[in-house]
Coordinates of C-alpha atoms in Angstrom, one line a residue:
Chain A
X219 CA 32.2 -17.9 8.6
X220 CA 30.4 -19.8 11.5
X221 CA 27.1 -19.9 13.3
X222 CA 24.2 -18.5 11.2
X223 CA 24.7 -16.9 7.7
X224 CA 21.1 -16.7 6.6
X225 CA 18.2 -15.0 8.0
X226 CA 15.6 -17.5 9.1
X227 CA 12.8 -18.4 6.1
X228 CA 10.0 -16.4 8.0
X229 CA 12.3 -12.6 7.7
X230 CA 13.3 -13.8 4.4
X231 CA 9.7 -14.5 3.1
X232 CA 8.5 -10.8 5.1
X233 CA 11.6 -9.1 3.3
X234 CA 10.3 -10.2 -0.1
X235 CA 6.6 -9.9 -0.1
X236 CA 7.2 -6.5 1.5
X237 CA 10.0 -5.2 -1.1
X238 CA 7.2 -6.1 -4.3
X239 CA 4.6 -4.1 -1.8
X240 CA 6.9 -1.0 -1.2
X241 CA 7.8 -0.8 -4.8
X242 CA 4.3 -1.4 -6.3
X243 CA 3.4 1.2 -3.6
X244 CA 5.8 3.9 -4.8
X245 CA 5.3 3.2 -8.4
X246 CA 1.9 3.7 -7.6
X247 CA 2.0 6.5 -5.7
X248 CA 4.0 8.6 -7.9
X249 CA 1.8 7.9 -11.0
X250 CA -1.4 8.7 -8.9
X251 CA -0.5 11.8 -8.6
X252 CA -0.4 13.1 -11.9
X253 CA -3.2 10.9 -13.8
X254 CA -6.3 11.7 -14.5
X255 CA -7.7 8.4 -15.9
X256 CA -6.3 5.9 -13.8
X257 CA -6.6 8.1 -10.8
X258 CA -9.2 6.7 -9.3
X259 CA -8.3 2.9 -9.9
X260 CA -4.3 3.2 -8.4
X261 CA -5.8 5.5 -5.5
X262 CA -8.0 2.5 -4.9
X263 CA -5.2 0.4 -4.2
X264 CA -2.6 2.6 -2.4
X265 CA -4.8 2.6 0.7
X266 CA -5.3 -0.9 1.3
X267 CA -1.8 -1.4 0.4
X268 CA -0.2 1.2 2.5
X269 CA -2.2 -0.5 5.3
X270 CA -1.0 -3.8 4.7
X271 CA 2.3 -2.5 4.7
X272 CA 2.1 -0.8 8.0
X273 CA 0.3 -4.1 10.0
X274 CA 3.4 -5.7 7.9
X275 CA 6.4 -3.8 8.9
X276 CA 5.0 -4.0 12.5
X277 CA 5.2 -7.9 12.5
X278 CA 8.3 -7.8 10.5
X279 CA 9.8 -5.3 13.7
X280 CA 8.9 -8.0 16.3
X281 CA 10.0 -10.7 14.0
X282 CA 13.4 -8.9 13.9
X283 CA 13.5 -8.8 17.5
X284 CA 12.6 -12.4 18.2
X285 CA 15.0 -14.0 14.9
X286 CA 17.7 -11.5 15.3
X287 CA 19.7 -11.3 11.8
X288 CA 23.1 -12.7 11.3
X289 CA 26.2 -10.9 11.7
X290 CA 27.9 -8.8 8.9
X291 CA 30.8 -9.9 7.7
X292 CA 34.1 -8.9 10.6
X293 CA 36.5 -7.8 8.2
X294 CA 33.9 -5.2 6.5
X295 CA 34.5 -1.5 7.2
X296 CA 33.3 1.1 9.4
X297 CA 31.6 2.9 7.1
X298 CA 29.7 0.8 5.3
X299 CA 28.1 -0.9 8.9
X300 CA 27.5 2.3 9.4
X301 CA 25.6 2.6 6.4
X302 CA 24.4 -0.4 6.6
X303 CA 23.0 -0.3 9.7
X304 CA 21.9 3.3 9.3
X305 CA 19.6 2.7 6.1
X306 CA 18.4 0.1 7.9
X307 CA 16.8 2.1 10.7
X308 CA 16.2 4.7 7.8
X309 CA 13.8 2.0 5.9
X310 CA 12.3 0.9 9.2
X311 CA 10.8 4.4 10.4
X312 CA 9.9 5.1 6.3
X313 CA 8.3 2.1 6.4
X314 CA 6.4 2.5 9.9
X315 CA 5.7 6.7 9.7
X316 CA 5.0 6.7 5.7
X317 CA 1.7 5.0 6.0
X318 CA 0.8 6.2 9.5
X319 CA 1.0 9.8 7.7
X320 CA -1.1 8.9 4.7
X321 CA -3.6 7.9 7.6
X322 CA -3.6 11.1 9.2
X323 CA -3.1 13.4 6.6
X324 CA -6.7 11.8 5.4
X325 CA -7.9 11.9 8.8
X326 CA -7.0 16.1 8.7
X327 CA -8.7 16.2 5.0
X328 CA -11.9 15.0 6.0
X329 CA -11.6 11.8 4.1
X330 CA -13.3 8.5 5.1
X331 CA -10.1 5.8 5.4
X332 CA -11.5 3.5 3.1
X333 CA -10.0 0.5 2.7
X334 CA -12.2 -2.4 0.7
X335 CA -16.5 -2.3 0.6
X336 CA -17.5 -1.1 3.8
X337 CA -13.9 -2.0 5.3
X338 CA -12.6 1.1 6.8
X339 CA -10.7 2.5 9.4
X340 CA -11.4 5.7 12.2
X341 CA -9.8 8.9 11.6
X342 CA -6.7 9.7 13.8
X343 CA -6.5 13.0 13.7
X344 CA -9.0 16.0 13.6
X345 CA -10.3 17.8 10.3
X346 CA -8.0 20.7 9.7
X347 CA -6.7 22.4 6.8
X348 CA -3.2 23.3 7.9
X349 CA -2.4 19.8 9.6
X350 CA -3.8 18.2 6.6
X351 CA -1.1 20.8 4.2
X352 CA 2.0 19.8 6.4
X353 CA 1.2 16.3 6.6
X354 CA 0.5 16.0 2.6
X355 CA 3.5 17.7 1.7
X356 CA 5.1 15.8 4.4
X357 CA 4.2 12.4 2.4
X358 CA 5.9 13.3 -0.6
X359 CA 9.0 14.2 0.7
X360 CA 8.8 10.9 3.0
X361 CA 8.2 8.7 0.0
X362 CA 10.9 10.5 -1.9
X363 CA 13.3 9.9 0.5
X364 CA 12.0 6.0 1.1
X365 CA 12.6 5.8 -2.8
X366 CA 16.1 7.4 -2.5
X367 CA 17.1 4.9 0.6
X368 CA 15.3 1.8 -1.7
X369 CA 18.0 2.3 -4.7
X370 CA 20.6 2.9 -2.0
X371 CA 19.6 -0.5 -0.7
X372 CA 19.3 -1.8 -4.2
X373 CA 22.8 -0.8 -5.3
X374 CA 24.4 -1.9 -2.1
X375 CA 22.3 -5.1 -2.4
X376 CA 23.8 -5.7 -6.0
X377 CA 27.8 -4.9 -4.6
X378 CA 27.3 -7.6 -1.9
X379 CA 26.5 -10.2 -4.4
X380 CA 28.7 -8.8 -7.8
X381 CA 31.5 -7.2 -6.2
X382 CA 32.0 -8.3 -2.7
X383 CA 30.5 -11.7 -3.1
X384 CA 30.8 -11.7 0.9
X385 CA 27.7 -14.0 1.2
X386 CA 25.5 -10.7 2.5
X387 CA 23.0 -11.0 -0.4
X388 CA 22.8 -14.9 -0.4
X389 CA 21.8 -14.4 3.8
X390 CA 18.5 -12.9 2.5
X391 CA 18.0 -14.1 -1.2
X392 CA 18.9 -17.9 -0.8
X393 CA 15.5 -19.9 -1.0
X394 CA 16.5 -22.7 0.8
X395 CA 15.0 -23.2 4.8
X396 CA 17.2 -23.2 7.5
X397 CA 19.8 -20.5 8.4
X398 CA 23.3 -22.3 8.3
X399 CA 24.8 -22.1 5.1
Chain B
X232 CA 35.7 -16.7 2.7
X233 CA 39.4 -16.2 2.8
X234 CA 40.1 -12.8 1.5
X235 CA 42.8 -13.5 -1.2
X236 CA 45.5 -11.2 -2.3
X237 CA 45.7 -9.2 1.4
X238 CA 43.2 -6.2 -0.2
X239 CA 40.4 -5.5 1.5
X240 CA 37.3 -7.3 -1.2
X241 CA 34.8 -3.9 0.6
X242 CA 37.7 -1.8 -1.7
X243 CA 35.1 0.1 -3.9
X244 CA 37.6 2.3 -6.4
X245 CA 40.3 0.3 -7.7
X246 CA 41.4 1.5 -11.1
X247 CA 43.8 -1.5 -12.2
X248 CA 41.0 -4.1 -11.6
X249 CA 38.8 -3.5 -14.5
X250 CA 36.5 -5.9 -13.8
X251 CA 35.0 -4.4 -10.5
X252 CA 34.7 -1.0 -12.6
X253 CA 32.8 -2.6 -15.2
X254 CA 30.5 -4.3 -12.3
X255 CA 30.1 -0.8 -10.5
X256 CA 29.4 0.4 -13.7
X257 CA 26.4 -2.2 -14.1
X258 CA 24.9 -1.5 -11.1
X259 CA 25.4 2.3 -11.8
X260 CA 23.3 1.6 -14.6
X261 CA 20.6 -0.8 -12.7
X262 CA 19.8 2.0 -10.4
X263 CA 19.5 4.4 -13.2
X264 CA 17.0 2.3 -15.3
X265 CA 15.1 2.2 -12.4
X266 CA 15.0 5.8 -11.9
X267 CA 13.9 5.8 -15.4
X268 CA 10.9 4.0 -14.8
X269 CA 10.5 6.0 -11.8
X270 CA 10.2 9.3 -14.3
X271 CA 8.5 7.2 -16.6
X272 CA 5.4 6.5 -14.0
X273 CA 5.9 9.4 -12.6
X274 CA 4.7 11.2 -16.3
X275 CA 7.8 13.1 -16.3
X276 CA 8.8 11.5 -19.6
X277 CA 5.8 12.3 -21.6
X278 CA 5.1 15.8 -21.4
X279 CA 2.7 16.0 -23.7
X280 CA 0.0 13.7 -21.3
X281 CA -3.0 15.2 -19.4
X282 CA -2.5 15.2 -16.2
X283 CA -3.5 16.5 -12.9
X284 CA -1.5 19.8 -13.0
X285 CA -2.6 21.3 -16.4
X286 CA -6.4 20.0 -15.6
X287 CA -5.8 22.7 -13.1
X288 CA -3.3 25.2 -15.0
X289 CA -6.4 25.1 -17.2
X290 CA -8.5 26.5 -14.9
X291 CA -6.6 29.0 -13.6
X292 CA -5.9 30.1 -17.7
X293 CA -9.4 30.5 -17.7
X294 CA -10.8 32.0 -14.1
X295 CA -7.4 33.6 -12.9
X296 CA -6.4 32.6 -9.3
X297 CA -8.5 33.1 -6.6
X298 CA -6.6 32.4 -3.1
X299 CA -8.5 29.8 -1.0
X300 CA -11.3 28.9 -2.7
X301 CA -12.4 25.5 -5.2
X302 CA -10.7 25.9 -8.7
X303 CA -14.2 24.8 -10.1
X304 CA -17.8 25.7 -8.7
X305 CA -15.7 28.4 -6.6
X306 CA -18.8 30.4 -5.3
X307 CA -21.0 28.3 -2.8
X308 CA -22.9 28.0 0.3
X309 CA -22.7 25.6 3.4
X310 CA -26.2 23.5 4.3
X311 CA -26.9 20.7 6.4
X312 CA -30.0 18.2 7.0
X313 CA -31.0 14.8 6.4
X314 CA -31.8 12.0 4.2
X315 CA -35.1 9.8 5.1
X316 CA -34.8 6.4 3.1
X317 CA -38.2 5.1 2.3
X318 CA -36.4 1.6 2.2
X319 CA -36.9 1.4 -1.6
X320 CA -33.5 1.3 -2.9
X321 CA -32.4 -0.8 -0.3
X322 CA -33.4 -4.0 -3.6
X323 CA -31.3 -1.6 -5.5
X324 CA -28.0 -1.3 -3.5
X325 CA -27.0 -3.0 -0.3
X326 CA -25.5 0.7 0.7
X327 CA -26.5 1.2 4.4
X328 CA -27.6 4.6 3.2
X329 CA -30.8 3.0 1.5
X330 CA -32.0 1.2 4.4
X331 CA -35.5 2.5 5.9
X332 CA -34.2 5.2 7.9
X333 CA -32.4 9.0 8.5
X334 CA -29.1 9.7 7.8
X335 CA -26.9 13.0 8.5
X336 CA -26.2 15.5 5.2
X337 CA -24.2 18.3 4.6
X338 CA -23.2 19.8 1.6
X339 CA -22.8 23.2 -0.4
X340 CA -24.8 24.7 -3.3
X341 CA -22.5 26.2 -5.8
X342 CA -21.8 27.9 -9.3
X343 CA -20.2 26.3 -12.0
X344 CA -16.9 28.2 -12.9
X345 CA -13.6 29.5 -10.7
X346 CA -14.2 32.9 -10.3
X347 CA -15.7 33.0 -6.3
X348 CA -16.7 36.5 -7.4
X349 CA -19.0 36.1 -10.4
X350 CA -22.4 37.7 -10.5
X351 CA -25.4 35.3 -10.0
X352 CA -27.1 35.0 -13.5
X353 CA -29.6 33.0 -15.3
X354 CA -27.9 30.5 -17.0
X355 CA -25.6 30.0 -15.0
X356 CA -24.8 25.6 -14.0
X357 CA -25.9 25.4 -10.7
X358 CA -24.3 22.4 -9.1
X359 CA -25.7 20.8 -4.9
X360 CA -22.9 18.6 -3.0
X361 CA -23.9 16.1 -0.6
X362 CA -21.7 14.1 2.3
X363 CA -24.4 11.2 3.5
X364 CA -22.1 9.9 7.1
X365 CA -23.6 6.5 7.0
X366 CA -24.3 5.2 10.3
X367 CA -21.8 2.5 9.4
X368 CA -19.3 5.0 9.5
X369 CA -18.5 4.7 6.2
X370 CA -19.2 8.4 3.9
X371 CA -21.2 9.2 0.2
X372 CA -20.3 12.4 -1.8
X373 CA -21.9 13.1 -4.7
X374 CA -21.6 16.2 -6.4
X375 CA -24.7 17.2 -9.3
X376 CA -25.6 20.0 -11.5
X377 CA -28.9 21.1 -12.9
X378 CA -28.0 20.1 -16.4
X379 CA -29.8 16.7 -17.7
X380 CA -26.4 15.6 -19.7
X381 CA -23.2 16.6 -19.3
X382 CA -21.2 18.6 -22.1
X383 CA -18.0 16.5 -22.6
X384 CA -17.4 13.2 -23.1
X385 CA -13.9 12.6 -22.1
X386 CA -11.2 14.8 -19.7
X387 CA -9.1 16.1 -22.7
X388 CA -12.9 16.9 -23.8
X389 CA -13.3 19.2 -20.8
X390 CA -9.4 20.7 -21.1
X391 CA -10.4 21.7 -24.5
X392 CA -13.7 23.0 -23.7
X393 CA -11.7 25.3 -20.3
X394 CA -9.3 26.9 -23.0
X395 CA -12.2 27.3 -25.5
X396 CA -14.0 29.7 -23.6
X397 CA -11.4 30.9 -21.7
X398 CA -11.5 34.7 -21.8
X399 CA -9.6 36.7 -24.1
X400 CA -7.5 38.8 -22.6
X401 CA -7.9 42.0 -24.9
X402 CA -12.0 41.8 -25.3
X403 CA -12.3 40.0 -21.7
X404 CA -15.0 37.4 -23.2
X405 CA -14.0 34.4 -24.7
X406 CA -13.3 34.0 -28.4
X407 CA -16.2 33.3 -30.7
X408 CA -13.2 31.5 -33.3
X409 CA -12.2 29.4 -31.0
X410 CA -15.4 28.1 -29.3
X411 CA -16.1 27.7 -33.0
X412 CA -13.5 25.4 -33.3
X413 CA -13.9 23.6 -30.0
X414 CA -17.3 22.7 -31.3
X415 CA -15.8 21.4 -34.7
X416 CA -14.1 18.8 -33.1
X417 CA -16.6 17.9 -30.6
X418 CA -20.0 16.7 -32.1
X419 CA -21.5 15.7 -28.8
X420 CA -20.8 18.5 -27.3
X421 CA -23.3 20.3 -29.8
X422 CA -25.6 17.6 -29.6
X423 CA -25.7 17.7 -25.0
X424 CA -26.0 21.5 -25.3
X425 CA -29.5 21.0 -27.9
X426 CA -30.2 18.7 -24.8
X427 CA -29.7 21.4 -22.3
X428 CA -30.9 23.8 -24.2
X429 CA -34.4 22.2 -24.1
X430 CA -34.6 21.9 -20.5
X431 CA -35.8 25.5 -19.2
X432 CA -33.7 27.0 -16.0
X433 CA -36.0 26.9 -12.9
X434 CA -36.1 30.5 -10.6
X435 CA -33.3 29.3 -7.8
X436 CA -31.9 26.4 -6.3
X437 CA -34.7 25.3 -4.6
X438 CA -36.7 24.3 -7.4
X439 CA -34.1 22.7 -9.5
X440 CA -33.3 19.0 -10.2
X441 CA -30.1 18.5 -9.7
X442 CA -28.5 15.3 -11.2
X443 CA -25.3 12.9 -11.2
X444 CA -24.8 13.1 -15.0
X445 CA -22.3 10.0 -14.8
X446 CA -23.6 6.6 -14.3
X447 CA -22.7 4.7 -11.6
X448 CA -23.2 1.2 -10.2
X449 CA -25.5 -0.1 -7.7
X450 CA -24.9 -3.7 -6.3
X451 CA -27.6 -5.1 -5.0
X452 CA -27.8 -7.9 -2.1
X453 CA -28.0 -10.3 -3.9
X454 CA -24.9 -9.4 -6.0
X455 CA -26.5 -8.2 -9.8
X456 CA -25.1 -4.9 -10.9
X457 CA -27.6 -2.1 -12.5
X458 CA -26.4 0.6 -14.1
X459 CA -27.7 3.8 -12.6
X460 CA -27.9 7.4 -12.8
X461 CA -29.7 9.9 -10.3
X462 CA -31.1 12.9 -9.3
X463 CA -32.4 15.3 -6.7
X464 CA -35.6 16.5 -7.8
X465 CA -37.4 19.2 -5.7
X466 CA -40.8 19.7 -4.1
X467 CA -40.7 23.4 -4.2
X468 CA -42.6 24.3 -7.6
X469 CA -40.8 24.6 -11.2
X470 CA -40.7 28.5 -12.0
X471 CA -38.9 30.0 -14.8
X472 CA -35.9 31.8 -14.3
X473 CA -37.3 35.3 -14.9
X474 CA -35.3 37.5 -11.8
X475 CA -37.0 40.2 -11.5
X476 CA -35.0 44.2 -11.6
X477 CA -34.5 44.0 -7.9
X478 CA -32.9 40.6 -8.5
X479 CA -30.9 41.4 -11.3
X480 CA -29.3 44.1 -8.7
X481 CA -28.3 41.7 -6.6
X482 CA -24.9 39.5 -7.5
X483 CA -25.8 36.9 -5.1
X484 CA -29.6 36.6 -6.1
X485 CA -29.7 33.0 -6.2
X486 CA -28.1 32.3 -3.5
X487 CA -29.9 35.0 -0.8
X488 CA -33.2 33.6 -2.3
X489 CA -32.1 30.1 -1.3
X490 CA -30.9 31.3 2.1
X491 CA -34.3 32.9 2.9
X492 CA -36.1 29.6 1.4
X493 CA -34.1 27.9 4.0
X494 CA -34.7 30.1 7.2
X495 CA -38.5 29.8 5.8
X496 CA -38.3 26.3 6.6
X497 CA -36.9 22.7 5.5
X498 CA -36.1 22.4 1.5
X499 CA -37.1 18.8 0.0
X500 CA -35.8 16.8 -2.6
X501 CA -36.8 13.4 -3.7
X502 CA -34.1 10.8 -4.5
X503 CA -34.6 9.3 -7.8
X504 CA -33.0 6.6 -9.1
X505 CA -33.4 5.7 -12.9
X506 CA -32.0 2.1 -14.0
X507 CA -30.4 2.3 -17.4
X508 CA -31.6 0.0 -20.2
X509 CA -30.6 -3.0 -22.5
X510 CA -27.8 -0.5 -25.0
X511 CA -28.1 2.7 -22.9
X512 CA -24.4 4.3 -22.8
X513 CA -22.9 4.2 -19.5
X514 CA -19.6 5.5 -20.3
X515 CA -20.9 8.9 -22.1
X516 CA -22.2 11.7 -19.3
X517 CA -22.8 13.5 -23.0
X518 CA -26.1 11.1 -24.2
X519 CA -29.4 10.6 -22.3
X520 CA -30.9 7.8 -21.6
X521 CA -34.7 7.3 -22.8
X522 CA -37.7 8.8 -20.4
X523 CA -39.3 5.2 -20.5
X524 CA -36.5 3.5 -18.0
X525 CA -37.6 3.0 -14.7
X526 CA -37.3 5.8 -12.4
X527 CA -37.4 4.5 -8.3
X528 CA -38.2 7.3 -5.5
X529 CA -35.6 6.0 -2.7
X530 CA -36.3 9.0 -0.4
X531 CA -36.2 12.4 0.7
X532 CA -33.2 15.3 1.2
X533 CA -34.1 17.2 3.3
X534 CA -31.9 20.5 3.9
X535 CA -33.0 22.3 7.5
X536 CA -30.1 24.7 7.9
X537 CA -27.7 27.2 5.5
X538 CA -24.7 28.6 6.9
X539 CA -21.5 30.7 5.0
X540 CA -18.5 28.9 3.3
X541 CA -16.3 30.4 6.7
X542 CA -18.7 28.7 9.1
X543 CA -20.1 25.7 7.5
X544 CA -18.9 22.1 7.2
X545 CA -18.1 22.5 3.4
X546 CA -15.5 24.1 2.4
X547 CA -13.0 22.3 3.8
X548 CA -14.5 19.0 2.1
X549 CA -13.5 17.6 -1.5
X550 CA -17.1 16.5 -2.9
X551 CA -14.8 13.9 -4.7
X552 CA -18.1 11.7 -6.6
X553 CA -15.7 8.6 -6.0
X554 CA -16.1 8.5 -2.3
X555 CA -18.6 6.3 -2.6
X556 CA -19.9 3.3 0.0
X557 CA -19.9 -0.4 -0.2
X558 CA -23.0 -0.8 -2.8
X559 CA -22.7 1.5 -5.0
X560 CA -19.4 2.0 -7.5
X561 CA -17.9 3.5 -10.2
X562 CA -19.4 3.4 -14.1
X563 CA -16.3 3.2 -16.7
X564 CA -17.0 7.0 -17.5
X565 CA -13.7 8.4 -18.1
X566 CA -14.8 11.6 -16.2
X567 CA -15.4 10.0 -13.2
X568 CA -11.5 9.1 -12.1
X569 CA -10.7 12.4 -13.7
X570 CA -12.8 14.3 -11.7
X571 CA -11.7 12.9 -8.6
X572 CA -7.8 13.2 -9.6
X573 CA -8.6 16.9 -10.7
X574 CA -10.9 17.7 -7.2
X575 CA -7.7 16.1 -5.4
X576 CA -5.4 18.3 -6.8
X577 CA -7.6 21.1 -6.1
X578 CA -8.5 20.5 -2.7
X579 CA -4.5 19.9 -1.9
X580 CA -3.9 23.2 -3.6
X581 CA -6.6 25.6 -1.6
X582 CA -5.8 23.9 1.7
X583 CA -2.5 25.5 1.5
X584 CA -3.9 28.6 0.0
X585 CA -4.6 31.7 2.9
X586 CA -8.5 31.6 2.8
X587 CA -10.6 34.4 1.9
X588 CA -14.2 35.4 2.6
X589 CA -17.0 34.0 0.6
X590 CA -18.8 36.9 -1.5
X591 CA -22.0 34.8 0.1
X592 CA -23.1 35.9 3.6
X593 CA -25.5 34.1 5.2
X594 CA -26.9 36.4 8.5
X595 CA -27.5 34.1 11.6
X596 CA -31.0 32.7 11.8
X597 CA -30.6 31.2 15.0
X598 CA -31.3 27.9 13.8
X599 CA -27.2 26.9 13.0
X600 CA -26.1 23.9 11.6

């Protein structure tokens, strides 16, 4: 393999913080929804954090864009970088439309946006009932679906560095600076 | 890498290389164990936990379900005014709210119970919502009732308490036994209804005190924290709560007298603020604290217009008491989180629901909202 076999420090150190975000963020999610006790104090948290990682994803996007990623491996099939790359774009959107919904499906509730103290953000889309129905529902099956693609990414994460041991996982999980290998 | 062997190393099923089935295996089994804690956050593990869903199975066990409408405090009215700080609180709290000045209100009057139906009576909790928009932009809801202490201490508490009194299905009133043994268990319950049991109902809304029951905490400008509790208390005059036969023919009595007291003219209420104690319970809605701690008057409510449920601002709200601005937060009363979690659910549910009319009608007085 020649040329660049790592992504540069900056994606790695994005891909990282924002993987422990997305996680805590689902985790949280999913147990907000149900709880009574500790309603209040995850709820308190998914906001700001959702935020964070839509402003997040956005500079991870540009960063992508400027720091393009290495290369997959040539002799790896069709299918899987076609999966690859599809899951990719699949995490991307989740990532981007996932919090932008939670914003406006509080914005149709009639819900300040409240992110910390006095910290918080305009509505973007008018109070009403029926936009504010489709949009909840529409969060859960978004974040289901970001959940489902995360363990896809997990397991495939996991092959490239047990099974294929093509140097894939090491491009993003090596902690060294620099992107030759 | 070179790829040894001339097989592809992306070859996922290969059944005479035991090794790579033993590594799929483990990562089978990664993904899986986090799945698992997935269902295990998720509550899906425990089903024997309280959570959101049977808080509101609960309800409709006890009130049936009513398309549309709030699965608690289900009958209500829409009104709308103003707040007038005096300035007073603003020592208090550093909320914008309690600056010297007027800020927008609206908010519903309401029943306590989920039938939307039920018959005005004396006795029944009467319960004011506000939604102070802060000229910040940033929004207070509160949501009181015109009991002085509240009757459970904790959210199983309340559960309890919903399939207690629940009606019976064959007598259609709830069962003496088993409000018998809900009370067994639940000491302070006996003890907060002695409490309210003292306090005489006044004749409507307009002359009730309406209060937060849970404590909260104000934060002051200077950074200390005071435990608080407040309440709206009215200028109209205490009456009893004697309807008279005409009133007792009407199912919406309280509710058309407050309407007329409105299109009369503006409704006050004073703002009062009392500062718990050194030892006062901030956790327990159940206990009240002693009349010698330090009430502060931090301003007037003032209510100028009444509109129905179909017309108003409110119904499409969730009074959620945690939506609450920089300066004032949370107590560690366990009913607090619950009832924002529970009024979540419930406000997720009735959006969806097709809306019905409100058995309240409020004719137009020309002075709208």
């Amino acid at each position: 393999m020649v040329g660049t076999s790592r992504f540069p420090a900056l994606s790695r150190l994005l891909h990282w913080l924002m993987a422990a975000m997305v996680l805590v963020m689902l985790f949280i999610g999913i147990a907000m929804v149900s709880s009574l006790g500790d309603y209040h104090r995850l709820i308190a948290i998914h906001k700001p954090l959702g935020i964070a990682i839509f402003v997040l994803v956005a500079i991870r996007f540009i960063n992508r864009l400027l720091n393009r990623p290495p290369p997959l491996p040539a002799d790896m099939p069709g299918w899987q970088r076609f999966a690859a790359h599809g899951s990719h774009v699949v995490l991307y959107v989740l990532l981007f439309v996932l919090p932008l919904v939670g914003w406006g499906m509080l914005s149709a509730g009639g819900y300040p946006i409240q992110l910390y103290g006095a910290l918080h953000l305009p509505p973007i889309l008018p109070h009403n009932a029926t936009l504010y129905t489709v949009l909840r529902t529409t969060h859960t099956v978004l974040a289901f679906l970001l959940f489902a693609t995360f363990l896809l990414h997990f397991g495939a994460a996991l092959m490239h560095a047990l099974i294929f041991r093509d140097g894939v996982f090491q491009s993003m999980a090596s902690v060294r600076v620099g992107r030759r290998r | 890498m070179p790829n040894d062997f001339g097989r592809s190393r992306y070859r996922l099923l290969d059944f005479h290389n035991r090794r790579r089935l033993w590594q799929l295996g483990g990562i089978g089994l990664a993904i899986v164990c986090v799945i698992g804690l997935f269902a295990w956050a998720a509550g899906w593990l425990s089903p024997g936990r309280l959570t959101q869903e049977r808080m509101i199975a609960a309800f409709t066990k006890a009130n049936g379900l009513h398309s549309g409408f709030r699965y608690n405090h289900a009958k209500g009215v829409c009104v709308a005014g103003y707040f007038e700080s005096n300035g007073k609180g603003a020592a208090l709290s550093k909320a914008v709210v309690f600056r010297l000045g007027r800020t927008p209100v609206f908010g519903r009057f309401a029943l306590a119970g989920g039938d939307p139906y039920m018959a005005d009576v004396s006795g029944a909790v009467r319960s004011m919502a506000l939604d102070f928009e802060l000229t910040d932009g940033e929004v207070w809801r509160t949501g009181m009732n015109d009991i002085p202490v509240f009757v459970v201490r904790t959210p199983k508490g309340f559960y309890e308490q919903l399939l207690a009194t629940r009606p019976d299905p064959r007598t259609g009133k709830p069962d003496p036994a088993r409000i018998r043994a809900f009370l067994a268990g639940h000491p302070e319950t006996v003890r907060a209804k002695q409490v309210i049991a003292a306090h005489p109902f006044s004749s409507g809304f307009a002359n009730s005190i309406f209060n937060s029951l849970n404590a909260f905490r104000f934060i002051a400008p200077d950074g200390t924290v005071r435990a608080v509790r407040w309440s709206m208390v009215p200028e109209d005059a205490f009456e009893p709560d004697t309807p008279a036969a005409a009133q007792k023919q009407d199912r919406n009595y309280l509710f058309d007298t407050l309407i007329d007291r409105i299109h009369d003219g503006p409704v006050r209420w004073h703002l009062v603020v009392t500062v718990a104690g050194q030892g006062d319970t901030i956790d327990d809605a159940t206990i009240p604290w002693p009349a010698s701690r330090p009430h502060i008057d931090m301003g007037t409510l003032v209510l100028t217009s009444v509109s129905g449920e179909g017309h108003g601002r409110c119904r499409d709200i969730n009074f959620d008491p945690l939506i609450l601005p920089a300066g004032i937060a949370p107590s560690d009363d366990p009913i607090l989180s619950a009832r924002s979690a529970a009024y979540s659910r419930s406000f997720t549910l009735r959006e969806a629901e097709k809306k019905k009319p409100s058995a309240v009608r409020v004719a137009t007085s020309g002075k709208g909202e």
